[in-house]
Coordinates of C-alpha atoms in Angstrom, one line a residue:
M25 CA -253.9 21.6 -44.2
K26 CA -253.8 18.7 -42.1
A27 CA -252.8 19.9 -38.4
F28 CA -249.7 18.4 -37.1
K29 CA -249.9 15.0 -35.2
A30 CA -247.3 13.9 -33.0
P31 CA -245.9 10.8 -33.7
L32 CA -245.0 10.0 -29.9
D33 CA -246.2 6.1 -30.6
D34 CA -243.4 5.4 -33.1
I35 CA -241.1 7.6 -31.0
L36 CA -241.3 5.8 -28.0
F37 CA -241.6 2.2 -29.8
S38 CA -238.1 3.2 -31.4
L39 CA -236.0 4.2 -28.6
N40 CA -237.5 1.4 -26.0
H41 CA -237.8 -1.3 -28.2
V42 CA -235.7 -1.1 -31.2
A43 CA -232.8 1.3 -30.0
G44 CA -232.5 -0.4 -26.6
A45 CA -232.6 3.0 -24.5
G46 CA -233.6 0.5 -21.6
D47 CA -229.9 -0.2 -21.0
V48 CA -228.9 3.2 -20.3
A49 CA -229.2 3.8 -16.9
T50 CA -230.3 7.4 -17.1
W51 CA -233.1 6.5 -19.3
D52 CA -236.7 6.0 -17.4
A53 CA -239.1 4.8 -20.2
D54 CA -242.3 5.7 -17.9
L55 CA -240.8 8.9 -17.2
G56 CA -240.3 9.5 -20.9
A57 CA -243.5 8.6 -21.9
E58 CA -245.1 11.1 -19.7
I59 CA -242.8 14.1 -20.6
G60 CA -243.2 13.2 -24.1
Q61 CA -246.7 13.5 -24.0
Y62 CA -246.5 16.8 -22.2
F63 CA -244.2 18.3 -24.9
A64 CA -246.7 16.6 -27.5
S65 CA -249.4 18.2 -26.3
F66 CA -247.6 21.5 -26.4
A67 CA -246.4 20.9 -29.6
E68 CA -249.4 20.3 -31.4
G69 CA -251.5 23.2 -29.3
E70 CA -249.1 25.9 -29.5
I71 CA -246.2 25.3 -31.5
A72 CA -247.4 24.2 -34.9
P73 CA -250.3 26.6 -35.5
L74 CA -247.5 29.0 -36.0
D75 CA -245.6 26.9 -38.4
A76 CA -247.4 28.0 -41.6
S77 CA -247.9 31.5 -40.5
G78 CA -244.1 32.0 -39.7
D79 CA -243.2 30.4 -42.8
R80 CA -245.6 33.2 -44.7
Q81 CA -244.3 36.3 -43.0
G82 CA -240.7 35.5 -42.2
C83 CA -238.4 37.4 -40.2
R84 CA -237.3 41.3 -40.8
L85 CA -234.3 43.3 -40.1
E86 CA -235.6 46.7 -38.3
D87 CA -233.2 49.0 -37.3
G88 CA -230.4 46.8 -37.4
R89 CA -232.2 44.2 -34.9
V90 CA -234.0 41.0 -36.3
A91 CA -238.2 40.9 -35.7
M92 CA -239.6 37.3 -35.3
P93 CA -242.8 36.7 -37.2
D94 CA -246.0 37.4 -35.2
G95 CA -246.4 35.2 -32.0
F96 CA -243.0 33.7 -31.9
G97 CA -242.0 36.0 -28.9
A98 CA -245.1 35.0 -26.8
L99 CA -244.8 31.5 -27.7
Y100 CA -241.1 31.1 -26.8
Q101 CA -241.8 33.0 -23.3
S102 CA -244.4 30.0 -23.0
Y103 CA -242.2 27.6 -23.9
A104 CA -239.5 29.1 -21.1
E105 CA -242.0 29.1 -18.6
Q106 CA -242.5 25.6 -18.9
G107 CA -238.9 24.7 -18.4
W108 CA -237.9 23.1 -21.8
P109 CA -234.9 25.0 -22.3
G110 CA -233.3 23.3 -19.0
L111 CA -234.7 20.0 -19.9
T112 CA -231.0 18.5 -20.2
A113 CA -229.3 20.9 -18.1
P114 CA -227.7 20.0 -14.9
E115 CA -229.4 20.4 -12.0
A116 CA -226.6 22.2 -10.4
Y117 CA -227.1 25.3 -12.7
G118 CA -230.9 25.4 -12.7
G119 CA -231.7 22.6 -15.3
Q120 CA -233.7 19.2 -15.0
G121 CA -230.7 16.8 -15.5
L122 CA -232.4 14.6 -17.9
G123 CA -230.6 12.5 -20.6
A124 CA -229.8 13.2 -23.9
L125 CA -232.7 10.5 -24.8
M126 CA -235.3 12.8 -23.4
L127 CA -233.9 15.4 -25.9
A128 CA -234.2 13.2 -28.7
V129 CA -237.9 12.8 -28.0
T130 CA -238.9 16.6 -27.8
S131 CA -236.4 17.4 -30.7
E132 CA -238.2 15.5 -33.3
L133 CA -241.5 16.8 -32.0
F134 CA -240.4 20.2 -31.9
S135 CA -238.9 20.2 -35.5
G136 CA -242.1 18.1 -37.0
A137 CA -244.3 20.9 -35.4
N138 CA -242.1 23.9 -36.4
H139 CA -238.4 23.5 -38.0
S140 CA -237.7 27.1 -37.8
L141 CA -238.3 27.7 -34.2
Q142 CA -236.2 24.6 -33.2
M143 CA -233.8 26.1 -35.0
V144 CA -233.5 29.2 -33.0
T145 CA -233.8 27.4 -29.7
G146 CA -231.9 24.0 -30.5
L147 CA -228.2 25.2 -29.8
V148 CA -228.8 25.8 -26.2
P149 CA -228.2 22.0 -25.1
G150 CA -224.8 22.0 -27.2
A151 CA -223.7 24.9 -25.8
I152 CA -224.4 23.7 -22.2
R153 CA -222.3 20.6 -22.9
T154 CA -219.4 22.7 -24.3
L155 CA -219.6 24.8 -21.2
M156 CA -220.0 21.8 -18.8
R157 CA -216.8 20.1 -21.0
F158 CA -214.6 22.9 -21.4
G159 CA -215.5 26.3 -19.4
T160 CA -214.2 27.1 -16.0
D161 CA -216.2 27.2 -12.8
D162 CA -217.0 30.6 -13.1
Q163 CA -217.7 30.4 -17.0
K164 CA -220.6 27.5 -16.0
T165 CA -222.0 29.7 -13.2
R166 CA -222.5 32.7 -14.9
H167 CA -223.6 31.1 -18.6
I168 CA -225.5 28.0 -17.9
P169 CA -228.4 29.3 -15.7
P170 CA -229.2 31.9 -17.9
L171 CA -229.4 29.1 -20.6
A172 CA -231.4 26.8 -18.8
S173 CA -234.1 29.5 -17.9
G174 CA -234.6 30.3 -21.4
E175 CA -233.0 34.0 -20.6
T176 CA -230.5 33.5 -23.1
L177 CA -230.4 31.7 -26.5
A178 CA -227.4 30.4 -28.2
T179 CA -225.7 30.6 -31.8
M180 CA -222.8 28.6 -33.4
C181 CA -220.8 30.8 -35.2
L182 CA -218.2 29.2 -37.8
T183 CA -218.7 30.0 -41.2
E184 CA -217.2 32.8 -43.2
P185 CA -217.9 34.3 -46.7
G186 CA -214.5 32.5 -47.8
A187 CA -214.2 29.6 -45.4
G188 CA -217.4 27.4 -45.3
S189 CA -216.3 23.1 -44.7
D190 CA -212.7 24.4 -44.9
L191 CA -211.8 25.8 -41.8
S192 CA -208.2 26.5 -42.4
R193 CA -209.6 29.4 -44.2
L194 CA -210.9 31.1 -41.1
R195 CA -209.8 34.7 -41.0
C196 CA -212.2 36.0 -37.9
R197 CA -209.5 36.9 -35.4
A198 CA -209.5 37.5 -31.7
V199 CA -206.5 39.3 -29.9
Q200 CA -205.8 39.7 -26.2
G201 CA -205.3 43.0 -24.8
D202 CA -205.3 44.6 -21.4
D203 CA -209.0 44.3 -21.2
G204 CA -209.8 40.8 -22.1
W205 CA -210.0 39.4 -26.1
R206 CA -211.6 41.2 -28.7
I207 CA -213.0 40.0 -31.9
N208 CA -213.0 41.1 -35.4
G209 CA -214.3 39.9 -38.5
E210 CA -217.5 38.3 -40.2
K211 CA -219.7 35.2 -39.8
I212 CA -222.2 34.2 -42.0
F213 CA -225.1 31.5 -42.0
I214 CA -225.6 32.1 -38.1
S215 CA -229.0 30.5 -37.2
G216 CA -230.7 32.5 -35.0
G217 CA -227.9 35.2 -35.1
D218 CA -230.4 37.9 -33.9
Q219 CA -233.9 37.8 -32.6
D220 CA -236.5 39.5 -30.1
M221 CA -237.5 36.4 -28.3
S222 CA -234.8 36.0 -25.6
A223 CA -233.6 38.7 -23.4
H224 CA -230.0 37.8 -24.0
I225 CA -228.2 35.8 -26.9
L226 CA -224.6 33.9 -26.2
H227 CA -222.7 33.3 -29.3
L228 CA -220.0 30.8 -29.4
V229 CA -217.1 32.0 -32.2
L230 CA -214.7 30.1 -33.5
A231 CA -212.0 32.8 -34.1
R232 CA -208.2 32.6 -35.5
T233 CA -205.7 33.6 -32.6
S234 CA -202.7 32.7 -34.7
D235 CA -201.9 32.0 -38.3
N236 CA -200.9 28.1 -37.6
G237 CA -203.7 26.5 -39.7
V238 CA -206.6 25.0 -37.8
K239 CA -204.3 24.8 -35.0
G240 CA -204.4 28.6 -34.6
L241 CA -208.3 28.4 -33.8
S242 CA -209.8 28.9 -30.5
L243 CA -213.1 29.1 -29.1
F244 CA -214.9 32.5 -27.6
L245 CA -218.1 33.2 -25.5
C246 CA -219.4 36.4 -27.1
P247 CA -222.3 37.6 -25.3
C248 CA -224.6 40.4 -26.7
T249 CA -224.0 42.6 -23.9
G250 CA -220.9 43.8 -22.8
A251 CA -219.3 44.3 -19.4
D252 CA -220.4 47.8 -19.5
G253 CA -224.3 46.9 -20.2
R254 CA -223.9 48.3 -23.4
R255 CA -224.6 46.3 -26.6
N256 CA -221.4 44.0 -27.5
G257 CA -219.8 44.7 -30.7
V258 CA -221.7 42.5 -32.8
S259 CA -224.4 43.5 -35.1
V260 CA -226.5 42.0 -38.1
T261 CA -225.5 42.9 -41.5
R262 CA -228.4 41.3 -43.1
I263 CA -231.0 38.1 -42.9
E264 CA -230.5 35.9 -45.6
E265 CA -233.1 35.3 -48.1
K266 CA -233.7 31.4 -48.0
M267 CA -235.7 28.6 -50.0
G268 CA -237.1 27.5 -46.4
L269 CA -237.1 28.1 -42.5
H270 CA -238.5 31.4 -43.3
A271 CA -239.1 32.2 -39.9
S272 CA -235.6 31.2 -38.8
P273 CA -233.2 34.3 -39.1
T274 CA -230.0 33.2 -40.6
C275 CA -227.9 36.0 -40.1
Q276 CA -224.7 37.5 -41.2
L277 CA -222.8 38.9 -38.3
A278 CA -220.1 41.7 -38.0
F279 CA -217.9 41.5 -35.0
D280 CA -216.2 44.9 -34.3
S281 CA -213.7 44.7 -31.3
A282 CA -216.6 42.6 -29.8
E283 CA -215.6 41.5 -26.1
A284 CA -215.3 38.0 -25.6
E285 CA -213.7 35.0 -23.3
L286 CA -211.6 32.1 -24.1
I287 CA -213.1 28.9 -23.7
G288 CA -210.9 25.8 -23.3
T289 CA -207.4 25.9 -24.5
E290 CA -206.2 28.5 -26.7
G291 CA -205.2 26.8 -30.4
R292 CA -207.7 24.1 -29.2
G293 CA -211.0 25.7 -30.6
L294 CA -212.1 23.0 -32.9
A295 CA -212.1 20.2 -30.4
A296 CA -214.2 22.2 -28.1
M297 CA -216.4 23.6 -31.3
F298 CA -216.9 19.9 -32.3
T299 CA -218.8 19.2 -28.8
M300 CA -221.3 21.5 -29.8
M301 CA -221.5 20.5 -33.7
N302 CA -221.7 16.7 -32.9
H303 CA -224.8 17.3 -30.7
A304 CA -225.8 19.8 -33.7
R305 CA -225.7 16.9 -36.4
A306 CA -227.5 14.2 -33.9
D307 CA -230.3 17.0 -34.0
V308 CA -230.0 17.5 -37.6
A309 CA -230.8 13.7 -38.5
L310 CA -233.8 14.1 -36.1
Q311 CA -235.0 16.8 -38.0
G312 CA -234.9 14.8 -41.4
V313 CA -236.9 12.1 -39.6
A314 CA -239.3 15.0 -38.4
H315 CA -240.2 15.7 -41.9
A316 CA -240.4 12.4 -43.2
A317 CA -243.0 11.6 -40.5
R318 CA -244.9 14.5 -41.0
A319 CA -245.0 13.7 -44.8
Y320 CA -246.2 10.3 -44.4
D321 CA -249.1 11.7 -42.0
I322 CA -250.2 14.2 -44.5
A323 CA -249.8 11.5 -47.4
A324 CA -251.3 8.6 -45.3
S325 CA -254.5 10.6 -44.5
Y326 CA -255.3 12.1 -47.7
A327 CA -254.7 8.9 -49.7
A328 CA -257.1 7.3 -47.4
E329 CA -259.7 9.6 -47.8
R330 CA -259.3 10.7 -51.4
V331 CA -261.4 8.7 -53.9
Q332 CA -259.9 8.3 -57.2
G333 CA -260.3 5.8 -60.0
R334 CA -261.5 2.1 -59.6
G335 CA -260.3 -1.0 -57.5
A336 CA -259.9 -4.4 -58.6
D337 CA -263.5 -5.2 -57.6
G338 CA -264.6 -2.3 -60.3
G339 CA -265.8 0.0 -57.7
S340 CA -264.8 3.3 -56.4
A341 CA -261.2 3.3 -54.8
V342 CA -259.5 5.8 -52.2
L343 CA -256.0 6.4 -53.2
A344 CA -254.3 4.2 -51.1
A345 CA -255.9 1.2 -52.7
H346 CA -253.7 2.0 -55.7
A347 CA -250.9 -0.2 -55.8
D348 CA -248.2 2.5 -57.1
V349 CA -249.6 5.1 -54.2
D350 CA -249.2 2.4 -51.5
R351 CA -245.8 1.8 -52.7
M352 CA -245.0 5.4 -52.1
L353 CA -246.5 5.2 -48.8
R354 CA -244.6 2.4 -47.4
E355 CA -241.3 3.9 -48.8
I356 CA -242.4 7.1 -46.7
D357 CA -243.1 5.3 -43.6
A358 CA -240.1 3.2 -43.9
L359 CA -237.6 6.4 -44.6
A360 CA -239.3 7.7 -41.1
M361 CA -239.1 4.6 -39.2
G362 CA -236.0 3.6 -40.7
G363 CA -234.2 6.8 -40.2
R364 CA -235.5 7.4 -36.5
A365 CA -234.6 3.9 -35.5
M366 CA -231.1 5.0 -36.9
A367 CA -230.5 8.1 -35.1
H368 CA -231.8 6.5 -31.7
L369 CA -229.3 3.8 -31.9
A370 CA -226.6 6.4 -32.2
C371 CA -228.2 8.6 -29.3
V372 CA -228.4 5.7 -27.3
T373 CA -224.8 4.5 -27.9
M374 CA -223.5 8.0 -27.1
E375 CA -225.5 8.1 -23.9
A376 CA -224.5 4.6 -23.0
G377 CA -220.8 5.6 -23.0
E378 CA -219.3 2.3 -23.6
N379 CA -218.5 2.4 -27.4
P380 CA -217.3 5.9 -28.3
D381 CA -216.0 4.2 -31.7
L382 CA -219.2 3.2 -32.8
V383 CA -220.8 6.3 -32.4
E384 CA -218.0 8.2 -34.2
F385 CA -219.1 5.5 -37.0
L386 CA -222.8 5.6 -36.5
T387 CA -223.2 9.6 -36.4
P388 CA -222.0 10.8 -40.0
V389 CA -224.3 7.7 -41.2
A390 CA -227.2 8.7 -39.5
K391 CA -226.6 12.4 -40.6
V392 CA -226.8 11.6 -44.3
Y393 CA -229.4 9.1 -44.1
C394 CA -232.1 10.6 -42.1
T395 CA -231.7 14.1 -43.9
E396 CA -231.8 12.8 -47.3
A397 CA -235.0 10.4 -46.0
G398 CA -236.5 13.9 -45.2
T399 CA -236.3 15.4 -48.7
R400 CA -237.2 12.0 -50.3
A401 CA -240.6 11.5 -48.1
A402 CA -241.4 15.1 -48.8
Q403 CA -241.2 14.5 -52.4
L404 CA -242.9 11.3 -52.5
G405 CA -245.8 12.9 -50.0
M406 CA -246.1 15.6 -52.8
Q407 CA -246.5 13.0 -55.6
V408 CA -249.0 10.8 -53.7
L409 CA -251.4 14.4 -53.5
G410 CA -250.8 14.9 -57.2
G411 CA -251.4 18.5 -57.9
Y412 CA -253.0 19.3 -54.4
G413 CA -249.2 18.5 -52.8
Y414 CA -248.0 21.1 -55.0
L415 CA -249.9 23.7 -53.4
Q416 CA -249.0 25.4 -50.3
E417 CA -252.5 24.3 -48.5
Y418 CA -251.6 20.9 -47.6
R419 CA -248.2 22.4 -46.4
L420 CA -245.9 19.6 -48.4
E421 CA -244.2 21.8 -50.3
Q422 CA -242.9 23.8 -47.3
T423 CA -241.7 20.3 -45.6
Y424 CA -239.7 19.8 -48.4
R425 CA -238.4 23.2 -48.9
D426 CA -237.9 23.4 -45.0
A427 CA -236.1 19.8 -45.0
R428 CA -233.6 20.5 -48.1
I429 CA -231.0 22.3 -45.8
T430 CA -230.7 19.4 -43.4
A431 CA -228.4 17.7 -46.1
I432 CA -226.0 20.9 -46.4
Y433 CA -225.7 22.3 -43.1
E434 CA -223.5 20.5 -40.0
G435 CA -221.3 19.3 -42.9
A436 CA -222.7 18.5 -46.1
N437 CA -223.7 15.1 -47.0
G438 CA -221.0 14.3 -49.4
I439 CA -218.3 15.6 -46.7
H440 CA -219.1 12.9 -44.5
A441 CA -219.2 10.2 -47.0
K442 CA -215.9 10.9 -47.8
M443 CA -215.0 10.8 -44.1
L444 CA -216.5 7.4 -44.0
V445 CA -214.0 6.0 -47.0
T446 CA -211.1 7.8 -46.1
R447 CA -210.6 8.6 -42.2
L448 CA -213.0 5.9 -40.6
L449 CA -212.5 3.1 -42.8
A450 CA -209.0 3.3 -41.2
S451 CA -209.6 3.8 -37.9
P452 CA -211.2 1.5 -34.9
A453 CA -214.6 3.0 -35.7
A454 CA -214.9 0.6 -38.8
E455 CA -214.1 -2.5 -36.8
A456 CA -216.9 -1.4 -33.9
F457 CA -219.4 -1.1 -36.9
E458 CA -218.1 -4.4 -38.4
T459 CA -218.5 -5.9 -34.9
F460 CA -221.9 -4.8 -34.3
V461 CA -223.4 -6.0 -37.8
Q462 CA -222.0 -9.6 -36.4
G463 CA -223.5 -9.3 -33.3
E464 CA -226.7 -8.7 -35.0
A465 CA -226.6 -11.5 -37.4
Q466 CA -225.7 -13.9 -34.4
S467 CA -228.5 -12.5 -32.0
Q468 CA -231.3 -12.6 -35.0
Q469 CA -230.0 -15.5 -36.0
D470 CA -230.2 -14.0 -39.7
D471 CA -228.4 -15.5 -42.6
S472 CA -229.2 -12.9 -44.6
I473 CA -227.8 -10.5 -42.3
T474 CA -224.5 -12.5 -42.6
T475 CA -224.6 -12.4 -46.4
S476 CA -224.8 -8.8 -46.3
L477 CA -221.8 -8.3 -43.6
K478 CA -219.7 -10.4 -46.3
L479 CA -220.8 -7.9 -49.2
W480 CA -220.2 -4.8 -46.9
Q481 CA -216.5 -6.1 -46.2
G482 CA -215.7 -7.1 -49.5
A483 CA -217.0 -3.6 -50.6
R484 CA -215.1 -2.0 -47.5
D485 CA -211.5 -4.1 -48.5
T486 CA -211.9 -2.6 -52.3
V487 CA -212.2 0.9 -51.1
R488 CA -209.4 0.7 -48.5
A489 CA -207.2 -0.3 -51.6
Q490 CA -207.8 2.8 -53.5
P491 CA -205.1 5.7 -53.6
D492 CA -208.2 8.1 -53.5
P493 CA -211.6 6.4 -52.5
S494 CA -213.2 9.2 -52.7
P495 CA -215.5 8.6 -56.0
M496 CA -216.5 5.5 -54.2
A497 CA -217.9 7.7 -51.2
H498 CA -221.6 7.9 -52.2
D499 CA -222.2 4.6 -52.7
F500 CA -220.1 3.2 -49.8
M501 CA -222.4 5.2 -47.7
T502 CA -225.5 4.2 -49.3
L503 CA -224.2 0.3 -48.7
T504 CA -223.4 1.2 -45.3
S505 CA -226.9 2.7 -44.7
E506 CA -228.6 -0.2 -46.2
I507 CA -226.7 -2.4 -43.9
L508 CA -227.4 -0.6 -40.9
L509 CA -231.2 -0.5 -42.0
Q510 CA -231.4 -4.1 -42.4
C511 CA -230.4 -4.9 -38.7
L512 CA -232.8 -2.5 -37.8
F513 CA -235.5 -3.4 -39.7
A514 CA -235.0 -7.2 -38.5
R515 CA -235.5 -5.8 -34.9
M516 CA -238.4 -4.2 -35.7
M517 CA -239.9 -7.1 -37.2
R518 CA -239.0 -9.1 -33.9
V519 CA -240.5 -6.7 -31.7
A520 CA -243.5 -5.3 -34.0
D521 CA -246.5 -6.2 -31.2
A522 CA -245.1 -3.6 -28.9
H523 CA -246.3 -1.2 -31.1
P524 CA -249.9 0.0 -31.2
S525 CA -250.1 -0.9 -34.6
P526 CA -248.1 -3.8 -35.3
E527 CA -249.1 -5.0 -38.6
R528 CA -248.2 -1.6 -40.1
I529 CA -244.6 -1.8 -38.5
K530 CA -244.5 -5.8 -39.9
R531 CA -245.7 -4.4 -43.3
T532 CA -243.4 -1.7 -43.7
A533 CA -240.3 -3.3 -42.3
G534 CA -240.8 -6.2 -44.5
Q535 CA -241.2 -4.3 -47.5
A536 CA -238.1 -2.3 -46.6
L537 CA -236.4 -5.4 -46.0
Q538 CA -237.2 -7.0 -49.5
R539 CA -236.4 -3.7 -51.2
G540 CA -233.0 -3.0 -49.3
R541 CA -231.1 -5.8 -50.1
P542 CA -231.0 -5.5 -53.9
M543 CA -230.2 -2.0 -53.5
M544 CA -227.2 -3.2 -51.1
R545 CA -226.1 -5.4 -54.0
A546 CA -226.2 -2.6 -56.9
A547 CA -224.2 -0.5 -54.5
A548 CA -221.6 -3.0 -54.1
E549 CA -221.4 -3.5 -58.2
L550 CA -221.0 0.2 -58.4
I551 CA -218.1 0.0 -56.0
T552 CA -216.5 -2.9 -57.7
A553 CA -217.3 -1.4 -61.5
A554 CA -215.4 2.0 -59.8
A555 CA -212.3 -0.1 -59.1

């Protein structure tokens, strides 16, 4: 198995030169590179080595508690002692106060090194954001410092056996009594619902406080320990047996009169929960990118060394010299590079805070494209390696298994595509995206982007005219992703010399542009045909 190599140069190139992180006041490129290098060394030396063994061993349910794979507890303690949990937490509560762009660097590296462990630790920044936005001063004081120190890990408890994406069907109920709020019910698919790494767990639970549909949902803080110091009424009834992410305990939880406290306003739980979910969706996009980058590193390294067949001169040739293998390698690289630039653009726009409408549009597009890019890249990587790609030894089969969930959780990709053609196209978010593409065409003086924009506008008008545009959702999402990629790859071509390997950037971006334009036309024709 090829050891994990952190793609830090690609990440910093994307942030600084493609996504425009320099325009964000809180971003310091030199500091970002320094911290990124520290985390890259940590990821390569300590986090990644436990990925394969954690996958093989998995998690265990022992006497009602989750036991993590061997070595994960010590690794988490090292992670906490180095201060990584509090990277973006406010300094007033014990954190380092760095912005979301710094988290974009470390999050991708963490996911590429060990997605399972990143899943268990990755909800802390979103929980802190939720507390900062909706929590009382007392709640912030009590809950944020232990999250920032690593003493506490967070979960997001939303899904129930009868309620996945349809939140109106949630039945887990919170009732207020003389001794405060109590929660009763069941939640499923809870990442890190229990583990033996952190001293405490803080569950953020969406529960029903009235029967008024989604307006009857409220958000609660439910600590693993009650006011009397004993374990709260939250128990693990099972760990799901999954296709991948074996070292991430996906738990079914039972709440039995569990003590809880309301965060935010009663009946406004969905708005509070979406603060955490929006962070999670950006994180999931980078998980997809991390898997695509890992697939490229493994496949490109193997193809550069594996001698197979003969070249044009009649002599022995490595795999990378064959046209079809080269095509696949360029596509894998483009999936990682394009997806990363897309996710970074969304993060930069979000952090800048000046164009929330564009953020609203970019977030689902990035989530869909990047997560599908992860599985597509892993699939292509396996094909490059041939029979060896199908073996556990080369790790790509684990990459595929781990990446596959990203297109499902945090909103299945089909739901995001449907939201794009229904709610977003009828909102200022679509106008913000159109303005962005127009600006790209003008700033880059690129007639092909102008032509592509006209194609997108025509398809948009066709979709808007339908009484039910849902059947067009997938193709319109594809079209939208491709025009965004065209803008970003054109940027890469302009700034390629800022990368340590400019020829690789130019070649990959150039091929992506060449192949992307016909794909746009095909998606537009499918929309016209469906109409």
